[in-house]
Amino acid sequence: MSMIDDIEKVLFSQQELQRKVNELGEQITRDYAGKEPIFVGVLKGCFVFMADLMRAVNLPCQIDFMAVSSYGKGTTSSGNVQINKDLSYDIAGRDVIIVEDILDSGVTLNYLVGYLNNRNPRSIKIVTLFDKPARRKAPIKADYFGYEVPDEFIVGYGLDYAEKYRNLPYIGVLKPEIYA
Ligand code: IMP
Ligand code: MG
């Protein structure tokens, strides 16, 4: 059995994703002209998106990462956010851009924004590749997003199901029997 036999359908191809990520990078480049933002990626799901995004940004910048967990092996948020890895840099006075793979209930980002705000950055904005607004539980909005997606669990391009499928180069939906 190969990994791609588990995919029911492809939602966004590699080419579509690349074009969208380039657009987001250009938007950020324009909006932050003259500034030096720090991108804070939320591991692990962000890593593919962030690698492409930062190469589409033509600005001096830094990157840092946080690791949080709110999901176990399932497909719904536990509502419980735990910090597994904190920042390595001081963000006081900095323009912070949080990089997320997907904004779902918003519980994770709501917690993170509060947490990072306590460190007195100059600004905090959120960029997410995917947004599932129908599932929002916390009062969080993305400043930049790639695609709105329906309430379907998606994998690939960094996003996992039970820690698998992050290495798919496109975004897909799994066959129902995989979740069973
Ligand atoms: P939230 O706190 O509910 O917004 O959780 C956001 C996190 O849940 C994302 O960073 C993902 O790690 C995970 N997540 C939410 N929806 C999906 C999905 O459709 N596929 C894979 N991971 C998802
Ligand atoms: Mg995840």
Coordinates of C-alpha atoms and ligand atoms in Angstrom, one line a residue:
M1 CA 0.0 0.0 0.0
S2 CA 1.4 3.4 -0.9
M3 CA 0.5 6.6 0.8
I4 CA -1.4 8.0 -2.1
D5 CA -3.8 5.1 -2.2
D6 CA -5.2 6.6 1.1
I7 CA -6.3 9.8 -0.7
E8 CA -9.9 10.1 -1.9
K9 CA -9.5 13.4 -3.7
V10 CA -7.0 16.2 -4.3
L11 CA -8.3 19.6 -3.2
F12 CA -5.4 21.8 -4.1
S13 CA -2.6 20.8 -6.4
Q14 CA 1.1 21.6 -5.9
Q15 CA 0.9 24.3 -8.5
E16 CA -2.2 26.0 -7.1
L17 CA -0.6 26.0 -3.6
Q18 CA 2.6 27.5 -4.9
R19 CA 0.8 30.3 -6.7
K20 CA -1.3 31.1 -3.7
V21 CA 1.7 31.1 -1.3
N22 CA 3.6 33.4 -3.7
E23 CA 0.6 35.9 -3.6
L24 CA 0.7 35.8 0.2
G25 CA 4.4 36.5 0.2
E26 CA 4.0 39.4 -2.2
Q27 CA 1.2 40.9 0.0
I28 CA 3.3 40.7 3.1
T29 CA 6.3 42.2 1.3
R30 CA 4.2 45.2 0.3
D31 CA 2.5 45.6 3.7
Y32 CA 5.8 45.4 5.7
A33 CA 7.9 47.5 3.4
G34 CA 10.6 49.2 5.5
K35 CA 10.1 46.8 8.4
E36 CA 11.9 43.7 9.6
P37 CA 9.2 41.2 10.7
I38 CA 9.8 38.0 12.7
F39 CA 7.8 35.0 11.5
V40 CA 6.8 32.7 14.3
G41 CA 5.8 29.3 12.9
V42 CA 3.4 27.1 14.9
L43 CA 4.9 23.6 14.6
K44 CA 4.6 21.2 13.2
G45 CA 2.0 21.8 10.5
C46 CA 3.5 25.2 9.5
F47 CA 6.8 23.9 8.3
V48 CA 6.1 23.3 4.6
F49 CA 4.0 26.4 4.1
M50 CA 6.5 28.6 6.0
A51 CA 9.4 27.4 4.0
D52 CA 7.7 28.4 0.8
L53 CA 6.2 31.6 2.2
M54 CA 9.4 33.0 3.5
R55 CA 11.1 32.5 0.1
A56 CA 8.3 34.5 -1.4
V57 CA 8.9 37.4 1.0
N58 CA 11.5 40.0 -0.1
L59 CA 12.3 41.6 3.2
P60 CA 14.9 41.3 5.9
C61 CA 13.3 39.0 8.5
Q62 CA 13.9 36.4 11.1
I63 CA 12.1 33.1 11.8
D64 CA 11.3 31.4 15.1
F65 CA 9.1 28.5 16.1
M66 CA 6.7 27.5 18.8
A67 CA 5.4 24.0 19.3
V68 CA 2.0 23.6 20.9
S69 CA -0.4 20.7 21.1
S70 CA -4.1 20.9 21.2
Y71 CA -4.9 17.9 19.0
G72 CA -4.3 14.3 19.9
K73 CA -4.6 11.6 17.3
G74 CA -8.1 12.5 16.4
T75 CA -9.6 15.2 14.1
T76 CA -11.2 17.6 16.7
S77 CA -9.5 20.0 19.1
S78 CA -9.3 19.1 22.7
G79 CA -9.6 22.8 23.6
N80 CA -6.5 22.3 25.7
V81 CA -3.4 24.1 24.6
Q82 CA 0.0 23.0 25.8
I83 CA 3.4 24.7 25.0
N84 CA 6.0 22.2 24.0
K85 CA 8.6 24.6 22.6
D86 CA 8.8 28.3 23.3
L87 CA 10.4 31.1 21.3
S88 CA 14.2 31.4 21.2
Y89 CA 14.2 35.2 20.5
D90 CA 12.9 38.2 22.4
I91 CA 10.0 39.7 20.4
A92 CA 9.6 42.9 22.4
G93 CA 9.2 45.8 20.0
R94 CA 9.0 43.4 17.0
D95 CA 6.5 43.0 14.3
V96 CA 5.4 39.4 14.7
I97 CA 3.7 37.4 12.0
I98 CA 2.3 34.1 13.3
V99 CA 2.4 31.4 10.6
E100 CA -0.2 28.7 10.9
D101 CA -1.2 25.9 8.6
I102 CA -4.9 26.0 9.3
L103 CA -7.2 28.0 11.5
D104 CA -9.9 25.8 12.7
S105 CA -11.6 26.4 16.1
G106 CA -9.1 29.2 16.7
V107 CA -8.5 27.9 20.2
T108 CA -4.8 27.4 19.6
L109 CA -4.2 30.9 18.0
N110 CA -6.3 32.7 20.5
Y111 CA -4.2 31.3 23.3
L112 CA -0.9 32.0 21.4
V113 CA -1.8 35.6 20.5
G114 CA -2.5 36.3 24.2
Y115 CA 0.7 34.5 25.2
L116 CA 2.8 36.5 22.7
N117 CA 1.1 39.8 23.5
N118 CA 2.5 39.5 27.0
R119 CA 6.0 39.9 25.6
N120 CA 5.2 43.3 24.2
P121 CA 5.7 43.0 20.5
R122 CA 5.0 46.1 18.4
S123 CA 2.4 44.2 16.4
I124 CA 1.1 40.7 15.9
K125 CA -0.6 39.5 12.7
I126 CA -1.6 36.1 11.6
V127 CA -1.1 34.4 8.3
T128 CA -2.7 31.0 7.7
L129 CA -2.8 29.0 4.6
F130 CA -6.3 27.5 5.3
D131 CA -9.2 28.9 7.2
K132 CA -12.3 26.9 8.3
P133 CA -14.5 29.8 9.5
A134 CA -17.5 27.6 10.1
R135 CA -15.7 25.9 13.0
R136 CA -14.6 28.9 14.9
K137 CA -15.0 28.9 18.6
A138 CA -12.6 31.6 19.7
P139 CA -12.7 35.3 18.5
I140 CA -9.8 35.0 16.1
K141 CA -9.4 36.3 12.5
A142 CA -6.6 35.7 10.1
D143 CA -5.0 38.9 8.7
Y144 CA -3.8 36.9 5.7
F145 CA -5.2 33.6 4.5
G146 CA -4.8 31.5 1.4
Y147 CA -8.1 29.5 1.1
E148 CA -11.3 29.1 3.0
V149 CA -12.1 25.4 3.2
P150 CA -15.3 23.6 4.2
D151 CA -15.6 21.5 7.3
E152 CA -13.6 18.6 6.0
F153 CA -10.4 17.2 7.4
I154 CA -7.5 17.8 5.0
V155 CA -4.0 16.5 4.8
G156 CA -0.7 17.2 3.0
Y157 CA 1.6 20.1 2.6
G158 CA 2.6 19.9 6.3
L159 CA -0.9 19.0 7.6
D160 CA -1.2 15.6 9.2
Y161 CA -3.6 12.9 10.3
A162 CA -2.2 11.0 13.2
E163 CA 1.3 12.5 12.3
K164 CA 1.1 11.0 8.8
Y165 CA 0.7 12.6 5.3
R166 CA 2.7 15.8 6.1
N167 CA 4.9 14.9 3.1
L168 CA 2.2 14.9 0.5
P169 CA 3.1 17.7 -1.9
Y170 CA -0.6 18.6 -2.4
I171 CA -3.7 18.9 -0.2
G172 CA -6.1 16.0 -0.2
V173 CA -9.0 14.4 1.7
L174 CA -8.5 10.9 3.0
K175 CA -10.8 8.0 2.2
P176 CA -13.4 7.6 5.0
E177 CA -12.1 4.1 6.0
I178 CA -8.7 5.7 7.0
Y179 CA -10.3 7.7 9.8
A180 CA -12.2 4.6 11.1
Ligands
IMP1 P1 -7.6 25.1 16.3 O1 -7.1 25.4 17.7 O2 -8.8 24.2 16.4 O3 -7.8 26.3 15.4 O4 -6.5 24.1 15.7 C1 -5.7 24.4 14.7 C2 -4.8 23.2 14.5 O5 -5.5 22.0 14.3 C3 -4.0 23.3 13.2 O6 -2.8 24.0 13.3 C4 -3.8 21.9 12.8 O7 -2.7 21.4 13.4 C5 -5.0 21.2 13.3 N1 -6.1 21.0 12.3 C6 -7.3 21.6 12.2 N2 -7.9 21.2 11.1 C7 -7.1 20.4 10.4 C8 -7.3 19.6 9.2 O8 -8.3 19.7 8.5 N3 -6.2 18.8 8.9 C9 -5.1 18.7 9.6 N4 -4.9 19.4 10.8 C10 -5.9 20.2 11.2
MG2 MG -1.8 19.0 13.5

